[in-house]
Short mmCIF file of C-alpha atoms and ligand atoms in Angstrom, two decimals:
data_model
loop_
_atom_site.label_atom_id
_atom_site.label_comp_id
_atom_site.label_asym_id
_atom_site.label_seq_id
_atom_site.Cartn_x
_atom_site.Cartn_y
_atom_site.Cartn_z
CA MET A 1 -0.05 -0.05 0.01
CA GLU A 2 2.67 2.63 0.92
CA ALA A 3 4.55 1.72 -2.74
CA PHE A 4 1.21 2.36 -4.28
CA VAL A 5 0.27 5.55 -2.46
CA GLY A 6 3.70 6.55 -3.21
CA GLY A 7 3.45 6.10 -6.86
CA LEU A 8 -0.06 7.70 -7.18
CA PRO A 9 0.16 10.65 -9.45
CA LYS A 10 -1.10 13.60 -7.25
CA VAL A 11 -2.45 17.14 -7.13
CA GLU A 12 -2.16 19.20 -4.14
CA LEU A 13 -5.42 21.77 -3.84
CA HIS A 14 -5.06 22.82 -0.27
CA LEU A 15 -1.41 23.64 0.88
CA HIS A 16 -0.34 26.76 2.44
CA ILE A 17 3.13 28.00 1.44
CA GLU A 18 3.80 29.81 4.90
CA GLY A 19 2.84 26.37 6.33
CA THR A 20 5.83 24.38 4.82
CA LEU A 21 8.42 26.49 6.90
CA GLU A 22 10.41 23.48 8.57
CA PRO A 23 11.82 24.47 11.86
CA GLU A 24 15.33 23.94 10.40
CA MET A 25 14.74 26.53 7.76
CA MET A 26 12.95 28.81 10.39
CA PHE A 27 16.58 28.95 12.06
CA ARG A 28 18.54 29.37 8.97
CA LEU A 29 16.37 32.34 7.65
CA ALA A 30 16.23 34.17 11.21
CA GLU A 31 20.03 33.83 11.23
CA ARG A 32 20.35 35.48 7.58
CA ASN A 33 18.16 37.93 8.37
CA GLY A 34 18.97 38.66 11.96
CA VAL A 35 15.41 38.06 13.32
CA ALA A 36 15.32 36.87 16.82
CA LEU A 37 13.26 33.54 17.54
CA PRO A 38 11.15 33.02 20.93
CA PHE A 39 12.73 29.49 20.62
CA ALA A 40 15.96 28.25 21.59
CA SER A 41 16.49 25.00 19.31
CA VAL A 42 14.67 22.93 16.53
CA ASP A 43 13.60 20.69 19.21
CA GLU A 44 11.78 23.33 21.24
CA VAL A 45 10.02 24.51 18.06
CA ARG A 46 8.64 20.84 17.46
CA ARG A 47 7.99 20.53 21.03
CA ALA A 48 5.47 23.94 20.88
CA TYR A 49 3.63 22.20 18.17
CA GLU A 50 1.11 20.98 20.39
CA PHE A 51 -2.15 22.49 19.39
CA THR A 52 -5.76 22.55 20.92
CA ASP A 53 -7.42 24.24 18.45
CA LEU A 54 -7.17 26.17 14.96
CA GLN A 55 -6.37 29.57 17.13
CA SER A 56 -3.41 27.99 19.14
CA PHE A 57 -1.87 26.84 15.66
CA LEU A 58 -2.49 30.09 13.77
CA ASP A 59 -0.63 31.98 16.69
CA ILE A 60 2.51 30.16 16.13
CA TYR A 61 2.15 30.02 12.75
CA TYR A 62 1.96 33.61 12.33
CA GLN A 63 4.88 34.15 14.63
CA GLY A 64 6.98 31.61 12.18
CA ALA A 65 6.42 33.49 9.19
CA ALA A 66 8.11 36.80 10.73
CA VAL A 67 11.44 35.22 9.32
CA LEU A 68 10.36 35.55 5.82
CA ARG A 69 11.96 38.67 4.68
CA THR A 70 13.73 38.40 1.34
CA GLU A 71 12.65 37.59 -2.43
CA ALA A 72 15.38 34.73 -1.57
CA ASP A 73 13.46 33.38 1.55
CA PHE A 74 10.21 33.20 -0.03
CA TYR A 75 12.16 31.26 -3.11
CA ASP A 76 13.97 29.02 -0.39
CA LEU A 77 10.71 28.27 1.10
CA MET A 78 8.59 27.24 -2.19
CA TRP A 79 11.55 25.34 -3.94
CA ALA A 80 11.83 23.25 -0.67
CA TYR A 81 8.22 22.54 -0.74
CA LEU A 82 7.96 21.77 -4.20
CA GLU A 83 11.18 19.16 -3.95
CA ARG A 84 9.46 17.66 -1.21
CA ALA A 85 6.31 17.42 -3.41
CA ALA A 86 8.11 15.77 -6.33
CA ALA A 87 9.19 12.92 -3.72
CA ASP A 88 5.47 12.19 -3.17
CA ASN A 89 4.74 12.36 -7.16
CA VAL A 90 2.73 15.58 -6.55
CA ARG A 91 2.24 16.50 -10.34
CA HIS A 92 0.34 19.78 -9.80
CA ALA A 93 0.03 21.99 -6.61
CA GLU A 94 -1.99 24.92 -6.24
CA MET A 95 -0.32 26.85 -3.48
CA PHE A 96 -2.05 29.51 -1.02
CA PHE A 97 -0.31 32.28 0.09
CA ASP A 98 -1.06 34.95 2.92
CA PRO A 99 -0.28 38.18 1.44
CA GLN A 100 -1.42 40.40 4.56
CA THR A 101 0.89 38.28 6.77
CA HIS A 102 3.99 39.96 4.87
CA THR A 103 2.38 43.27 3.82
CA GLU A 104 1.62 44.09 7.49
CA ARG A 105 5.36 43.78 8.40
CA GLY A 106 6.60 45.90 5.76
CA ILE A 107 7.15 42.97 2.87
CA GLY A 108 5.89 43.99 -0.31
CA PHE A 109 4.24 42.22 -2.99
CA PRO A 110 7.01 42.50 -5.55
CA VAL A 111 9.38 40.77 -2.76
CA PHE A 112 7.36 37.40 -2.28
CA MET A 113 5.75 37.32 -5.87
CA ALA A 114 9.44 37.39 -7.40
CA GLY A 115 10.59 34.67 -5.12
CA PHE A 116 7.73 32.65 -6.00
CA ALA A 117 7.61 33.20 -9.82
CA GLN A 118 11.31 31.83 -9.81
CA ALA A 119 10.73 28.58 -7.67
CA ARG A 120 7.50 28.06 -9.88
CA ALA A 121 9.26 28.24 -13.10
CA ASP A 122 12.23 25.79 -11.70
CA ALA A 123 9.57 23.23 -10.68
CA ARG A 124 8.24 23.51 -14.01
CA GLU A 125 11.54 23.06 -15.83
CA ARG A 126 13.29 20.69 -13.43
CA LEU A 127 10.73 18.73 -11.67
CA GLY A 128 7.80 18.95 -14.27
CA ILE A 129 5.73 20.11 -11.99
CA THR A 130 2.94 22.55 -12.72
CA THR A 131 1.73 25.12 -10.10
CA HIS A 132 -0.92 27.81 -9.43
CA LEU A 133 -1.10 30.38 -6.53
CA ILE A 134 -4.19 31.44 -4.70
CA MET A 135 -4.30 34.44 -2.43
CA CYS A 136 -5.89 34.24 0.72
CA PHE A 137 -7.52 36.84 2.67
CA LEU A 138 -6.99 36.50 6.27
CA ARG A 139 -10.77 36.72 7.62
CA HIS A 140 -9.82 37.93 11.31
CA LEU A 141 -8.96 40.98 9.70
CA SER A 142 -11.65 43.32 8.00
CA GLY A 143 -13.32 43.41 4.48
CA GLU A 144 -11.85 46.61 3.71
CA ALA A 145 -8.30 45.17 4.42
CA ALA A 146 -8.99 42.12 1.82
CA LEU A 147 -10.08 44.82 -0.80
CA ASP A 148 -6.92 47.06 -0.22
CA THR A 149 -5.13 43.76 -0.48
CA LEU A 150 -6.98 42.73 -3.74
CA GLU A 151 -5.88 46.17 -5.22
CA GLU A 152 -2.05 45.87 -4.22
CA ALA A 153 -2.41 42.49 -5.97
CA ARG A 154 -3.76 43.97 -9.21
CA PRO A 155 -0.39 44.00 -11.28
CA PHE A 156 0.32 40.35 -10.22
CA PHE A 157 -3.19 38.81 -11.42
CA GLY A 158 -1.45 37.17 -14.01
CA GLU A 159 0.25 34.99 -11.62
CA ILE A 160 -2.41 34.77 -9.46
CA ILE A 161 -5.24 31.79 -10.72
CA GLY A 162 -7.86 32.89 -7.52
CA VAL A 163 -8.48 34.18 -4.29
CA GLY A 164 -9.17 31.99 -1.05
CA LEU A 165 -10.11 32.96 2.57
CA ASP A 166 -8.16 31.48 5.73
CA SER A 167 -7.36 32.22 9.25
CA GLY A 168 -9.98 32.06 12.29
CA GLU A 169 -12.96 30.91 11.06
CA ARG A 170 -15.61 31.14 14.00
CA GLY A 171 -16.91 34.66 14.38
CA ASN A 172 -15.88 35.47 10.83
CA PRO A 173 -18.17 34.90 8.34
CA PRO A 174 -18.08 34.68 4.64
CA GLN A 175 -20.33 37.87 4.46
CA LYS A 176 -17.55 40.21 5.50
CA PHE A 177 -15.72 39.29 2.42
CA VAL A 178 -18.36 39.40 -0.42
CA GLU A 179 -17.23 42.74 -2.25
CA ALA A 180 -13.68 41.41 -2.03
CA PHE A 181 -14.69 38.06 -4.03
CA THR A 182 -17.26 39.72 -6.39
CA ARG A 183 -14.38 42.05 -7.33
CA ALA A 184 -12.05 39.45 -7.54
CA ARG A 185 -14.40 37.21 -9.68
CA LYS A 186 -14.99 40.12 -11.82
CA ALA A 187 -11.15 40.32 -12.77
CA GLY A 188 -11.38 36.70 -13.90
CA LEU A 189 -10.18 34.98 -10.56
CA ARG A 190 -11.26 31.88 -9.58
CA ALA A 191 -12.71 31.18 -5.94
CA VAL A 192 -12.34 29.12 -3.10
CA ALA A 193 -12.87 29.37 0.95
CA HIS A 194 -12.14 27.84 4.07
CA ALA A 195 -15.22 26.76 5.42
CA GLY A 196 -16.85 24.12 7.88
CA GLU A 197 -13.37 23.51 9.58
CA GLU A 198 -14.66 25.02 13.20
CA GLY A 199 -16.86 26.83 11.66
CA PRO A 200 -20.79 25.86 10.99
CA PRO A 201 -22.18 24.31 7.86
CA GLU A 202 -23.96 27.66 6.89
CA TYR A 203 -20.30 29.11 6.47
CA ILE A 204 -19.96 26.55 3.74
CA ARG A 205 -23.38 27.27 2.12
CA ASP A 206 -22.41 31.08 2.11
CA SER A 207 -19.15 30.66 0.78
CA LEU A 208 -20.77 28.80 -2.00
CA ASP A 209 -23.72 31.30 -2.37
CA LEU A 210 -22.06 34.58 -1.38
CA LEU A 211 -18.37 34.26 -2.78
CA GLY A 212 -19.14 32.27 -5.62
CA ALA A 213 -16.40 29.61 -3.97
CA GLU A 214 -15.82 26.55 -6.54
CA ARG A 215 -14.36 24.54 -3.78
CA ILE A 216 -14.55 24.23 -0.04
CA ASP A 217 -11.41 23.98 1.88
CA HIS A 218 -12.14 21.20 4.82
CA GLY A 219 -15.67 21.54 4.63
CA VAL A 220 -15.94 18.42 6.96
CA ALA A 221 -18.86 20.31 9.07
CA CYS A 222 -21.16 19.62 6.08
CA GLU A 223 -22.06 16.53 7.63
CA GLN A 224 -23.99 18.27 10.31
CA GLU A 225 -26.77 19.25 7.38
CA GLU A 226 -28.20 16.42 5.25
CA ALA A 227 -29.14 18.72 2.65
CA LEU A 228 -25.72 20.27 2.10
CA VAL A 229 -23.90 16.83 1.73
CA GLU A 230 -26.36 15.96 -0.79
CA ARG A 231 -26.22 19.57 -2.42
CA LEU A 232 -22.09 19.28 -2.55
CA ALA A 233 -22.41 15.64 -4.08
CA ALA A 234 -25.10 16.79 -6.55
CA GLU A 235 -23.07 19.78 -7.79
CA GLY A 236 -19.50 17.88 -7.98
CA ILE A 237 -18.04 20.31 -5.33
CA ALA A 238 -14.61 19.14 -4.25
CA LEU A 239 -13.74 19.40 -0.34
CA THR A 240 -9.97 19.94 0.20
CA VAL A 241 -9.50 17.66 2.98
CA CYS A 242 -6.43 17.72 5.50
CA PRO A 243 -6.76 14.62 7.64
CA LEU A 244 -3.17 15.17 9.81
CA SER A 245 -4.42 18.62 10.10
CA ASN A 246 -7.69 17.96 11.38
CA MET A 247 -6.46 15.42 13.85
CA LYS A 248 -3.65 18.12 15.22
CA LEU A 249 -6.37 20.99 15.46
CA GLN A 250 -8.73 18.25 16.91
CA VAL A 251 -11.54 18.83 14.67
CA PHE A 252 -11.00 14.86 14.38
CA PRO A 253 -8.59 14.26 17.51
CA ASP A 254 -9.03 10.39 16.68
CA LEU A 255 -8.27 9.91 12.72
CA ARG A 256 -10.55 6.97 12.79
CA ASP A 257 -13.44 9.03 13.39
CA HIS A 258 -12.98 11.13 10.42
CA ASN A 259 -15.70 11.54 7.93
CA LEU A 260 -13.94 11.92 4.74
CA ARG A 261 -14.63 8.15 3.88
CA ARG A 262 -18.40 8.36 4.54
CA LEU A 263 -18.51 11.61 2.69
CA LEU A 264 -16.82 10.06 -0.39
CA GLN A 265 -19.26 6.53 -0.30
CA ARG A 266 -21.97 9.42 -0.53
CA GLY A 267 -20.39 10.99 -3.73
CA VAL A 268 -18.92 14.26 -2.45
CA ARG A 269 -15.76 14.84 -4.17
CA ILE A 270 -13.18 14.37 -1.68
CA THR A 271 -9.42 15.42 -2.19
CA ILE A 272 -6.84 14.49 0.02
CA ASN A 273 -3.94 17.50 0.89
CA SER A 274 -1.29 18.83 3.54
CA ASP A 275 -2.50 22.12 4.76
CA ASP A 276 0.46 23.03 6.56
CA PRO A 277 2.65 20.04 6.29
CA ALA A 278 5.59 21.70 8.32
CA TYR A 279 3.30 22.23 11.52
CA PHE A 280 1.01 18.75 11.38
CA GLY A 281 3.39 16.21 10.77
CA GLY A 282 3.19 15.06 7.02
CA TYR A 283 3.22 15.98 3.75
CA VAL A 284 0.47 15.13 1.42
CA GLY A 285 1.77 11.19 0.63
CA ASP A 286 1.44 10.89 4.63
CA ASN A 287 -1.78 12.46 4.75
CA TYR A 288 -2.90 9.72 2.26
CA LEU A 289 -1.40 7.05 4.13
CA ALA A 290 -2.79 8.13 7.67
CA ALA A 291 -6.12 8.19 6.25
CA GLN A 292 -6.01 4.90 4.36
CA ARG A 293 -4.44 3.04 7.71
CA ALA A 294 -7.33 4.81 10.04
CA LEU A 295 -10.36 4.29 7.76
CA GLY A 296 -9.07 1.32 5.81
CA LEU A 297 -9.45 3.06 2.39
CA THR A 298 -9.30 0.67 -0.66
CA ARG A 299 -6.85 0.94 -3.68
CA GLU A 300 -9.87 2.14 -5.56
CA GLU A 301 -11.01 4.77 -3.14
CA LEU A 302 -7.29 6.37 -3.16
CA ALA A 303 -7.56 6.45 -6.80
CA THR A 304 -11.14 8.30 -6.76
CA ILE A 305 -9.37 10.71 -4.40
CA ALA A 306 -6.61 11.32 -6.62
CA ARG A 307 -8.65 11.58 -9.77
CA ASN A 308 -10.88 13.84 -7.68
CA GLY A 309 -7.86 16.22 -7.19
CA ILE A 310 -7.17 16.08 -10.87
CA GLU A 311 -10.83 16.78 -11.85
CA ALA A 312 -11.15 19.64 -9.35
CA ALA A 313 -7.86 21.79 -10.24
CA PHE A 314 -7.88 24.83 -11.92
CA LEU A 315 -6.19 23.20 -14.87
CA ASP A 316 -6.80 23.91 -18.52
CA ASP A 317 -8.37 21.01 -20.61
CA GLY A 318 -4.72 19.82 -22.01
CA ARG A 319 -2.86 19.67 -18.71
CA ARG A 320 -6.01 18.04 -17.22
CA ALA A 321 -6.07 15.56 -19.86
CA GLU A 322 -2.36 14.62 -19.49
CA LEU A 323 -2.84 14.01 -15.63
CA LEU A 324 -5.87 11.74 -16.07
CA ALA A 325 -4.23 9.78 -18.75
CA GLU A 326 -0.90 9.67 -16.51
CA LEU A 327 -3.37 8.40 -13.28
CA GLU A 328 -5.16 5.79 -15.44
CA GLY A 329 -1.72 4.74 -17.10
CA TYR A 330 -0.40 4.13 -13.07
CA LEU A 331 -3.45 2.31 -12.31
CA ALA A 332 -3.41 0.02 -15.51
CA ARG A 333 0.04 -0.89 -14.63
CA GLY A 334 -0.85 -1.73 -10.88
N1 LIG B 401 -7.48 27.20 8.66
C1 LIG B 401 -7.55 28.48 8.46
N2 LIG B 401 -6.36 29.15 8.28
C2 LIG B 401 -5.25 28.47 8.00
C3 LIG B 401 -5.18 27.12 8.05
C4 LIG B 401 -6.38 26.38 8.37
O1 LIG B 401 -6.32 25.11 7.98
N3 LIG B 401 -3.76 26.47 7.59
C5 LIG B 401 -3.42 28.17 7.53
N4 LIG B 401 -4.18 28.98 7.83
ZN1 LIG B 402 -6.03 25.39 4.96
#
């Protein structure tokens, strides 16, 4: 099973690039940039990764991002992720970034966008991995701040496939961001949103109806509303599920209780992703394997999940057909 999962051609659709900052790189960049860290060692950082909920993680995650300062830092961060993703046979990745985490510290779009562009070009050329960028608005900040961020990003729209919504979910409903999403979609950007991770099922509904979200990130709370599960299945809306994240943030403290297999069996387009792999103890291959072991997923179910990822990606028809053919070839050889 490990070899089967390892070789499965994968698409990753829920990955925060700031969440791929491994403690070793955190220390290296802190030293390079003269940034003081509140930790004495890599071990101490890892020991601090005991989360009780989403907010307890976000506090440490935003603190860690403070070491990212130069174009080279953002390049190194993204290149390290893409090299690691290649080892899991990730063939296409749609990566989130949180511009407000950086602009609030005085690091502007030209700095991180240049680092990202070079890493993506190198990944295409040296690893054969295609990538997209999705810009997330921080939902604990205001709708006006999201609008300002969207305008700052406008010169870079050619490099951004879509917008997303992340950070603390409870008390920060999709309604706050209707204008930012409407304007983004008018400019031709695609839309996704985190919803139903810690928040209620109506945040999933409102993300679809008010923000025009085409995929839902996490979305596991849909199961609380029968009609919503039926709607997601009928409309083919993908959920970008992140099993190890859900376990670490106590959404499903025991992975054996995770609902992804039930939802899959009910026809919901489930995908498996890593969210913030440096913080949650595993990259996408680890997430596939952990879910397989905890829930007894079959090869056919794993193949469906991989296929769902290809189908739900914001790919052009040519690349989508290429990846589907690659997957079917792999399964036929199985
Ligand atoms: N949820 C909300 N915000 C986030 C997450 C998440 O899983 N990861 C990084 N920012
Ligand atoms: Zn996420």
